[in-house]
Tab-separated table of C-alpha atoms in Angstrom:
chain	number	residue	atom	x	y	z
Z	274	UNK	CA	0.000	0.000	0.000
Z	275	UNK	CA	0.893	3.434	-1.061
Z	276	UNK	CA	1.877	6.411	1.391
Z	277	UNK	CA	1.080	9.844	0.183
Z	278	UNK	CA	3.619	12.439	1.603
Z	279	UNK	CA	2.031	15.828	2.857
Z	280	UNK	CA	5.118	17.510	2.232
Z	281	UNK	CA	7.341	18.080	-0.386
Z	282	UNK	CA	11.046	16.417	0.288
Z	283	UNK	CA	13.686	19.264	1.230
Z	284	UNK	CA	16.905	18.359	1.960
Z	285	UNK	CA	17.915	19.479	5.919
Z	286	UNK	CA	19.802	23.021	5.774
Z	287	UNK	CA	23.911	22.870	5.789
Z	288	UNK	CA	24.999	22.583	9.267
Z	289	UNK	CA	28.494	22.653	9.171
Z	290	UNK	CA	30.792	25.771	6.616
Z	291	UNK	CA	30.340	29.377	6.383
Z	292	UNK	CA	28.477	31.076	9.233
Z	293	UNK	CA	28.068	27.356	10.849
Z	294	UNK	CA	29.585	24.675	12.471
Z	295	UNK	CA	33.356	24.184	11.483
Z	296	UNK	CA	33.728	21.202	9.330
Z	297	UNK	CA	35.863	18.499	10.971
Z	298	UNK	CA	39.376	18.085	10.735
Z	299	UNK	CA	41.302	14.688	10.345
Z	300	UNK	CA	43.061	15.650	14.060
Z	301	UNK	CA	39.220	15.461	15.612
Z	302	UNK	CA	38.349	12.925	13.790
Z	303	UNK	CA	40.949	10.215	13.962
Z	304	UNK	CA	43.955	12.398	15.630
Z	305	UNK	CA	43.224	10.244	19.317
Z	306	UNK	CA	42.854	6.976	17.912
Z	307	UNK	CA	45.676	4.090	18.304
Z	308	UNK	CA	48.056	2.813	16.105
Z	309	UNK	CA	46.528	0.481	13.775
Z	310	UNK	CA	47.227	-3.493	14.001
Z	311	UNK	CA	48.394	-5.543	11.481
Z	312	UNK	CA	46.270	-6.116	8.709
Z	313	UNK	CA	43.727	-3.391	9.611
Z	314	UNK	CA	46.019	-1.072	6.913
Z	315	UNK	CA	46.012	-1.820	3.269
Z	316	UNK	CA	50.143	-1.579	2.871
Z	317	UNK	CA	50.656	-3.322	-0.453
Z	318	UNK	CA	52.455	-0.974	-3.097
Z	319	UNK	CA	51.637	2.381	-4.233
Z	320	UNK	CA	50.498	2.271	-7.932
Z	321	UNK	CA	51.550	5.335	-10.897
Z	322	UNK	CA	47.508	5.909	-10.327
Z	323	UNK	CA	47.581	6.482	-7.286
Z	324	UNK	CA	50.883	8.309	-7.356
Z	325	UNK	CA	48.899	10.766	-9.780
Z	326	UNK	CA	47.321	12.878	-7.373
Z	327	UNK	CA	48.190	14.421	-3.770
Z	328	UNK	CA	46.465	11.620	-1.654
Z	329	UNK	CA	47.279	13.084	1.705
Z	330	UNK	CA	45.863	15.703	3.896
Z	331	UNK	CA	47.091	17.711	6.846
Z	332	UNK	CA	45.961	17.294	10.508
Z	333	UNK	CA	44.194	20.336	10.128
Z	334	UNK	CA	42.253	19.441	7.037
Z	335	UNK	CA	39.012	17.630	5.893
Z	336	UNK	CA	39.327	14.327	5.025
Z	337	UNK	CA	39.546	13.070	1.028
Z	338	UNK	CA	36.465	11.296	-0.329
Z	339	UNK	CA	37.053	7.959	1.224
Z	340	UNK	CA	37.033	5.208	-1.570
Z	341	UNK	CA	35.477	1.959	-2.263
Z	342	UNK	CA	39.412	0.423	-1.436
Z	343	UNK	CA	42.344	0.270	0.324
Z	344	UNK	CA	43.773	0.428	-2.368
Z	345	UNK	CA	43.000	3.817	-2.659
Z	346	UNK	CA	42.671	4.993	0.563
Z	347	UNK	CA	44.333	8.382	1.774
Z	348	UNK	CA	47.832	8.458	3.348
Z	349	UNK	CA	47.424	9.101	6.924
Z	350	UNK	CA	48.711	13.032	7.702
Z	351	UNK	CA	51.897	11.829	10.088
Z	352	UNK	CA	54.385	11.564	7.776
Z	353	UNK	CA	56.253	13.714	4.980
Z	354	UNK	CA	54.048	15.261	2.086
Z	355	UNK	CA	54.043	13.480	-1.468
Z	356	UNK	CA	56.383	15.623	-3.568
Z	357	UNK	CA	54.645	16.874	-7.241
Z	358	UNK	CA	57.412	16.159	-10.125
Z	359	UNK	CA	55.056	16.934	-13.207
Z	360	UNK	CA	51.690	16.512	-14.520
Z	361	UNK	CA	49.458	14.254	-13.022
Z	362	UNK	CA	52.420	12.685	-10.920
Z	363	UNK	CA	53.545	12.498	-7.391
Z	364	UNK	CA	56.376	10.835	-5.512
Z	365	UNK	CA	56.890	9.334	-1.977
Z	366	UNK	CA	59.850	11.059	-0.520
Z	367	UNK	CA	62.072	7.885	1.098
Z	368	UNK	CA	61.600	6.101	3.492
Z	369	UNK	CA	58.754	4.745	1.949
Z	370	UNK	CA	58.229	3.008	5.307
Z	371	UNK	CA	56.925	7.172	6.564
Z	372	UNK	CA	53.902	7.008	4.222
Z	373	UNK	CA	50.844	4.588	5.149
Z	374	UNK	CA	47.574	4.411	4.122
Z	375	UNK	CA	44.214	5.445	6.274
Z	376	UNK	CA	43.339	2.506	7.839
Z	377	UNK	CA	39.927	1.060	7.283
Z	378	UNK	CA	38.643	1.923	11.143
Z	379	UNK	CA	40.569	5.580	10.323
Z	380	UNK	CA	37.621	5.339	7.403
Z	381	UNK	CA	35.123	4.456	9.163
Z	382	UNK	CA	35.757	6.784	11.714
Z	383	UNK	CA	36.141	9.558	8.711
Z	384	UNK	CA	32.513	8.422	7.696
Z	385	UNK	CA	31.228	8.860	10.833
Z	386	UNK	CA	30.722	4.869	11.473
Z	387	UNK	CA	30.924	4.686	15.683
Z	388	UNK	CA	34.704	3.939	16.620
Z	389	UNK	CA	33.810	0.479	17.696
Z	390	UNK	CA	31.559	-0.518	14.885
Z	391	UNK	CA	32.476	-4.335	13.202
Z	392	UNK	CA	32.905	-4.812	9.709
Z	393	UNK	CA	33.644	-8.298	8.851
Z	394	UNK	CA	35.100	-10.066	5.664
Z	395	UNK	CA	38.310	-9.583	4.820
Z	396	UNK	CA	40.702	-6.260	4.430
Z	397	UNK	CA	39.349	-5.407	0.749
Z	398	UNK	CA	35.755	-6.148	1.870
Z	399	UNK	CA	35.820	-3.750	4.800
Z	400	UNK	CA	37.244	-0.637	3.282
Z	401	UNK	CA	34.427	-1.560	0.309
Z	402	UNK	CA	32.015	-1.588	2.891
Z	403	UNK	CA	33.200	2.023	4.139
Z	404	UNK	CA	33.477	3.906	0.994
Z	405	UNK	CA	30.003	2.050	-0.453
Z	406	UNK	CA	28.162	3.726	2.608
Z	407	UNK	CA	26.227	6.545	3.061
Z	408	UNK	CA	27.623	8.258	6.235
Z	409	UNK	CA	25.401	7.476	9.311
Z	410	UNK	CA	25.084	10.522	9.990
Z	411	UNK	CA	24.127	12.060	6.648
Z	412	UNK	CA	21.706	9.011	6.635
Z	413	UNK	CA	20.346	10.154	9.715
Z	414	UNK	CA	19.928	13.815	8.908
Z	415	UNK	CA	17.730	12.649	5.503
Z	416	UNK	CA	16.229	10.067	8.171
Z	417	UNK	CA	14.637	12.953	10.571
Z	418	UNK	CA	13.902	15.025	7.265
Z	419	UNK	CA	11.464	11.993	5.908
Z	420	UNK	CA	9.937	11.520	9.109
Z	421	UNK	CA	9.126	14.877	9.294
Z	422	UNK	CA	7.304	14.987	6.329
Z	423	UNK	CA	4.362	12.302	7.740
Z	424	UNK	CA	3.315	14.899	9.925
């Protein structure tokens, strides 16, 4: 059975930028968490795509768009900045051992999942899981917005 709305759909107002809340830096976000265990980081090589942007952040910055892979995830801000030696191409300044990936609970966290929310599969599946998502809490802002409209 069909539900008519009363209301047109709005999306909720911006609450974070200009005149609003500040948007949240990578330091609030994941800057308290602990070091990541072994095989909660996707540390396999760094591919020329990857290599073809800036993939890495300061602590005082916004996250990247977190990715559907670990493959792609950002470098975590700890850690010397990617050097830019021509068009479309960056390079890891040695050690290489200095420059890590986000891990996929750094994601989650980044997404807003709850610290100590479970993913399960393996290392690939998780960080697919994370970038697939719609933020929890963008899903609950457009949550509260639809329920609003029943009224």
């Amino acid at each position: 059975r069909k539900t008519a709305l009363k209301k047109r759909f709005e999306f909720p107002d911006p609450t974070h930028g200009l005149g609003k809340r500040k948007y949240v830096t990578l330091r609030k976000a994941i800057g308290s968490m602990p070091r990541p265990k072994e095989g909660e980081i996707y540390n396999k090589s760094f591919s020329w795509h990857y290599l073809s942007r800036n993939r890495k952040r300061k602590w005082g910055d916004v996250s990247f768009t977190i990715q559907a892979s670990g493959r792609h995830a950002p470098l975590h801000p700890r850690g010397l900045q990617p050097v830019h030696v021509g068009k479309d191409k960056y390079m890891l300044p040695p050690p290489v051992e200095k420059h890590r990936r986000l891990s996929y609970k750094e994601c989650a966290v980044i997404q807003s999942f709850p610290k100590r929310f479970k993913f399960y599969g393996h290392l690939d599946a998780k960080y697919t899981q994370i970038g697939n998502a719609v933020p929890p809490k963008i899903s609950e802002m457009i949550g509260t917005a639809i329920k609003g409209l029943k009224k």
